[in-house]
């Protein structure tokens, strides 16, 4: 697969999602970039901006196994990764895999669960594997987390720690649509359908094998010295910028996104953290 093939695949996926999602061009661009680079993305925005619907449509368009976790304060780590359960009939422990064992995981309202449950995703996002009872279980090679959070809630939420944020390739602010887009949304879904099942009409534009080939193509791209110098200078500049609370780590400039690298995160605020 060539770079042009990857570009064409991205356009096909974007066009298919447009059947259900109006606007959100920036969001889709970043989601596609995270997909092909082997990274994860955190979507932050007010309620009703189609964060969850976009993730479902995205999964349908790329034709992968989709899993969803609705994060709540009483959610436990085992509810995310699974575990071993004793079978009284056989007298043995049986492995029960959690919803993290999928290709694309929607971590909905990830900041509504306590840190110990948030941390259950750290190994999955970093290593693409899950370990319990001393045994490591690999996840899909195309495993990707699309997490969402609501920035206007201040009660009953647990802000993600830096270690967790560092696992995301992007943190993206999902904004309200403009007037033309909002009129189109009302015209499309205002008749009572609500758009809840909009993803049902989306056809898969690829499969696991094609996605793996696209990711391998992106991973094979090598940087010339000028680009390496630019990235190094950019990353180092974040550590001395007074507008940033925490500068980017060395991992932020690594091209090996498949290993869970998180590049510069734009939090959209003067005290934003990069890394």
C-alpha positions as CSV (number, residue, x, y, z in Angstrom):
1,X,0.0,0.0,0.0
2,X,1.3,3.5,-0.9
3,X,0.8,6.8,0.8
4,X,-1.7,7.7,-1.9
5,X,-3.7,4.6,-1.1
6,X,-3.8,5.6,2.6
7,X,-5.0,9.1,1.6
8,X,-7.7,7.6,-0.7
9,X,-8.8,5.3,2.2
10,X,-9.1,8.2,4.5
11,X,-11.2,10.1,2.0
12,X,-13.5,7.1,1.6
13,X,-14.0,6.7,5.4
14,X,-14.6,10.5,5.8
15,X,-17.2,10.4,3.0
16,X,-19.0,7.5,4.5
17,X,-19.2,9.1,7.9
18,X,-20.6,12.3,6.3
19,X,-23.8,10.4,5.6
20,X,-24.6,10.6,9.3
21,X,-22.4,13.3,10.7
22,X,-22.6,16.9,9.6
23,X,-19.5,19.0,10.0
24,X,-16.8,17.9,12.5
25,X,-14.2,17.9,9.7
26,X,-11.4,18.7,12.2
27,X,-12.5,15.9,14.5
28,X,-12.6,13.3,11.7
29,X,-9.1,14.4,10.4
30,X,-7.6,13.9,13.9
31,X,-9.4,10.6,14.4
32,X,-8.1,9.3,11.0
33,X,-4.6,10.5,11.9
34,X,-4.7,8.7,15.2
35,X,-6.0,5.6,13.5
36,X,-3.3,5.4,10.9
37,X,-0.6,6.4,13.4
38,X,-1.7,3.8,15.9
39,X,-2.6,6.3,18.5
40,X,-5.6,7.2,20.7
41,X,-7.8,10.4,20.9
42,X,-9.6,12.2,23.7
43,X,-12.7,14.2,22.6
44,X,-13.8,17.0,24.9
45,X,-16.9,18.9,24.3
46,X,-20.3,19.9,25.8
47,X,-23.3,17.5,25.6
48,X,-25.0,17.1,22.3
49,X,-22.0,17.7,20.0
50,X,-22.2,14.1,18.6
51,X,-19.0,12.8,20.3
52,X,-20.4,9.4,20.9
53,X,-22.2,9.2,17.6
54,X,-19.1,10.2,15.7
55,X,-17.2,7.4,17.4
56,X,-19.9,4.8,16.5
57,X,-20.0,6.0,12.9
58,X,-16.2,5.9,12.8
59,X,-16.1,2.3,14.0
60,X,-18.8,1.3,11.5
61,X,-17.0,3.0,8.6
62,X,-13.7,1.2,9.3
63,X,-15.4,-2.1,9.8
64,X,-13.9,-3.2,13.1
65,X,-15.1,-4.7,16.4
66,X,-16.6,-1.9,18.5
67,X,-16.8,-1.8,22.2
68,X,-18.2,0.8,24.6
69,X,-17.7,1.5,28.3
70,X,-19.9,4.0,30.0
71,X,-17.7,5.2,32.8
72,X,-19.4,5.7,36.1
73,X,-18.2,6.4,39.7
74,X,-18.8,2.7,40.7
75,X,-17.1,1.1,37.7
76,X,-14.3,-1.2,38.8
77,X,-11.0,-2.1,36.8
78,X,-12.3,-5.6,36.3
79,X,-15.4,-4.2,34.5
80,X,-12.9,-2.7,31.9
81,X,-10.3,-5.4,31.4
82,X,-12.1,-8.5,32.7
83,X,-10.5,-11.2,34.9
84,X,-10.7,-14.8,36.0
85,X,-13.9,-16.1,37.6
86,X,-14.0,-19.4,39.6
87,X,-16.3,-21.9,38.0
88,X,-17.9,-24.0,40.7
89,X,-19.0,-26.6,38.2
90,X,-15.6,-27.4,36.8
91,X,-13.5,-26.3,39.9
92,X,-11.4,-24.1,37.7
93,X,-10.9,-20.4,37.0
94,X,-12.3,-19.2,33.7
95,X,-11.0,-16.2,31.8
96,X,-13.6,-13.6,31.2
97,X,-12.5,-10.8,28.8
98,X,-13.8,-7.3,29.4
99,X,-15.0,-4.8,26.8
100,X,-11.4,-3.6,26.2
101,X,-10.9,-6.6,24.0
102,X,-12.0,-5.0,20.8
103,X,-10.6,-3.0,17.9
104,X,-12.1,0.4,18.7
105,X,-13.1,1.2,22.3
106,X,-15.3,4.1,23.1
107,X,-14.4,5.2,26.7
108,X,-17.5,7.4,27.2
109,X,-17.2,10.1,29.9
110,X,-13.9,8.7,31.0
111,X,-13.5,11.4,33.7
112,X,-16.6,10.1,35.6
113,X,-14.8,7.1,37.0
114,X,-12.1,7.1,39.8
115,X,-8.4,7.0,39.0
116,X,-8.0,3.3,39.8
117,X,-10.5,2.5,37.1
118,X,-9.0,5.0,34.7
119,X,-5.6,3.4,35.2
120,X,-7.0,0.1,34.0
121,X,-6.6,1.5,30.5
122,X,-2.9,2.5,30.9
123,X,-1.4,-0.8,29.8
124,X,-4.0,-1.4,27.1
125,X,-3.2,2.0,25.5
126,X,0.6,1.8,26.0
127,X,1.3,-1.9,25.3
128,X,-1.8,-3.0,23.5
129,X,-2.1,-5.8,26.0
130,X,-3.8,-6.6,29.3
131,X,-2.3,-8.4,32.3
132,X,-4.1,-10.1,35.1
133,X,-3.2,-13.0,37.4
134,X,0.3,-12.8,36.0
135,X,-0.7,-13.6,32.4
136,X,-0.4,-11.0,29.6
137,X,-3.2,-11.1,27.0
138,X,-2.6,-9.3,23.7
139,X,-5.1,-6.9,22.3
140,X,-5.9,-6.2,18.6
141,X,-3.0,-4.8,16.6
142,X,-5.4,-2.0,15.5
143,X,-6.7,-1.3,19.1
144,X,-7.7,2.3,19.4
145,X,-9.3,4.2,22.3
146,X,-11.7,7.1,21.5
147,X,-12.4,8.7,24.9
148,X,-14.9,11.5,25.6
149,X,-15.4,13.9,28.5
150,X,-17.7,16.8,29.3
151,X,-15.7,20.0,30.3
152,X,-18.7,21.8,31.9
153,X,-19.2,19.2,34.7
154,X,-17.4,19.9,37.9
155,X,-19.1,17.5,40.4
156,X,-18.7,13.8,40.4
157,X,-15.7,13.9,38.0
158,X,-12.1,12.8,38.3
159,X,-9.7,14.8,36.0
160,X,-7.4,12.5,34.1
161,X,-3.8,12.5,35.5
162,X,-0.9,13.5,33.3
163,X,0.2,9.9,32.9
164,X,-3.2,9.0,31.4
165,X,-3.4,12.1,29.2
166,X,0.1,11.3,27.9
167,X,-1.3,8.1,26.4
168,X,-3.5,10.1,24.0
169,X,-2.0,11.2,20.7
170,X,-4.6,14.0,20.6
171,X,-6.8,15.9,23.0
172,X,-9.4,17.6,20.8
173,X,-12.0,20.2,21.7
174,X,-15.3,19.5,19.9
175,X,-17.0,22.8,19.3
176,X,-20.6,23.6,18.4
177,X,-21.5,23.6,14.7
178,X,-21.8,26.8,12.7
179,X,-25.2,28.1,11.6
180,X,-25.3,26.2,8.2
181,X,-24.2,23.0,9.9
182,X,-26.8,23.3,12.6
183,X,-29.6,23.9,10.1
184,X,-28.5,20.8,8.2
185,X,-28.5,18.8,11.4
186,X,-32.0,19.9,12.3
187,X,-33.2,19.2,8.8
188,X,-31.7,15.7,8.8
189,X,-32.7,14.6,12.3
190,X,-35.4,17.0,13.3
191,X,-38.2,14.7,12.1
192,X,-38.0,12.5,15.1
193,X,-35.3,10.0,14.2
194,X,-32.9,11.7,16.5
195,X,-29.9,10.2,14.8
196,X,-29.5,7.5,17.4
197,X,-29.3,4.8,14.8
198,X,-27.6,6.9,12.1
199,X,-24.6,4.6,12.2
200,X,-26.7,1.7,10.9
201,X,-26.6,3.1,7.3
202,X,-22.8,3.3,7.2
203,X,-21.0,0.6,5.2
204,X,-17.5,-0.5,6.1
205,X,-14.9,1.0,3.8
206,X,-12.0,-1.2,5.0
207,X,-11.1,-4.2,7.1
208,X,-8.5,-5.3,9.6
209,X,-6.0,-6.4,7.0
210,X,-6.3,-3.2,5.0
211,X,-6.0,-1.1,8.2
212,X,-2.9,-3.0,9.2
213,X,-1.4,-2.3,5.8
214,X,-2.2,1.4,6.0
215,X,-0.7,1.6,9.5
216,X,2.4,-0.2,8.3
217,X,2.7,2.3,5.4
218,X,2.5,5.3,7.8
219,X,5.0,3.6,10.1
220,X,7.5,3.1,7.3
221,X,7.7,6.9,6.6
222,X,11.1,8.2,7.6
223,X,11.9,11.7,8.6
224,X,14.7,13.8,6.9
225,X,17.1,15.6,9.2
226,X,15.4,19.0,8.8
227,X,12.1,17.6,10.0
228,X,13.9,15.8,13.0
229,X,15.5,19.1,13.9
230,X,12.2,21.0,13.7
231,X,10.4,18.4,15.9
232,X,13.2,18.4,18.5
233,X,13.2,22.2,18.6
234,X,9.4,22.3,19.0
235,X,9.3,19.7,21.7
236,X,12.1,21.4,23.7
237,X,10.6,24.8,23.3
238,X,7.5,23.7,25.2
239,X,9.6,23.1,28.3
240,X,10.6,26.7,28.6
241,X,7.3,28.3,27.5
242,X,5.7,30.1,30.4
243,X,2.3,29.6,28.9
244,X,2.6,25.8,29.4
245,X,2.3,24.2,32.8
246,X,4.1,21.1,31.8
247,X,6.3,20.8,28.7
248,X,6.4,17.9,26.2
249,X,8.3,14.7,27.2
250,X,10.8,13.0,24.9
251,X,8.0,10.6,24.0
252,X,6.1,13.5,22.4
253,X,8.6,13.7,19.6
254,X,9.0,10.0,18.9
255,X,7.7,8.7,15.6
256,X,6.8,5.3,17.2
257,X,3.2,6.1,17.9
258,X,2.4,2.4,17.8
259,X,4.1,2.1,21.2
260,X,1.7,4.5,22.8
261,X,3.6,7.8,22.2
262,X,1.7,10.9,22.8
263,X,2.8,13.9,20.9
264,X,2.0,17.5,21.7
265,X,-1.4,17.9,23.2
266,X,-3.2,21.2,22.7
267,X,-5.5,21.7,25.6
268,X,-6.7,25.0,24.3
269,X,-6.0,27.0,27.4
270,X,-3.1,29.3,28.5
271,X,-2.2,26.8,31.2
272,X,-2.4,23.9,28.8
273,X,-0.1,20.9,29.2
274,X,1.9,19.6,26.2
275,X,3.2,16.1,26.1
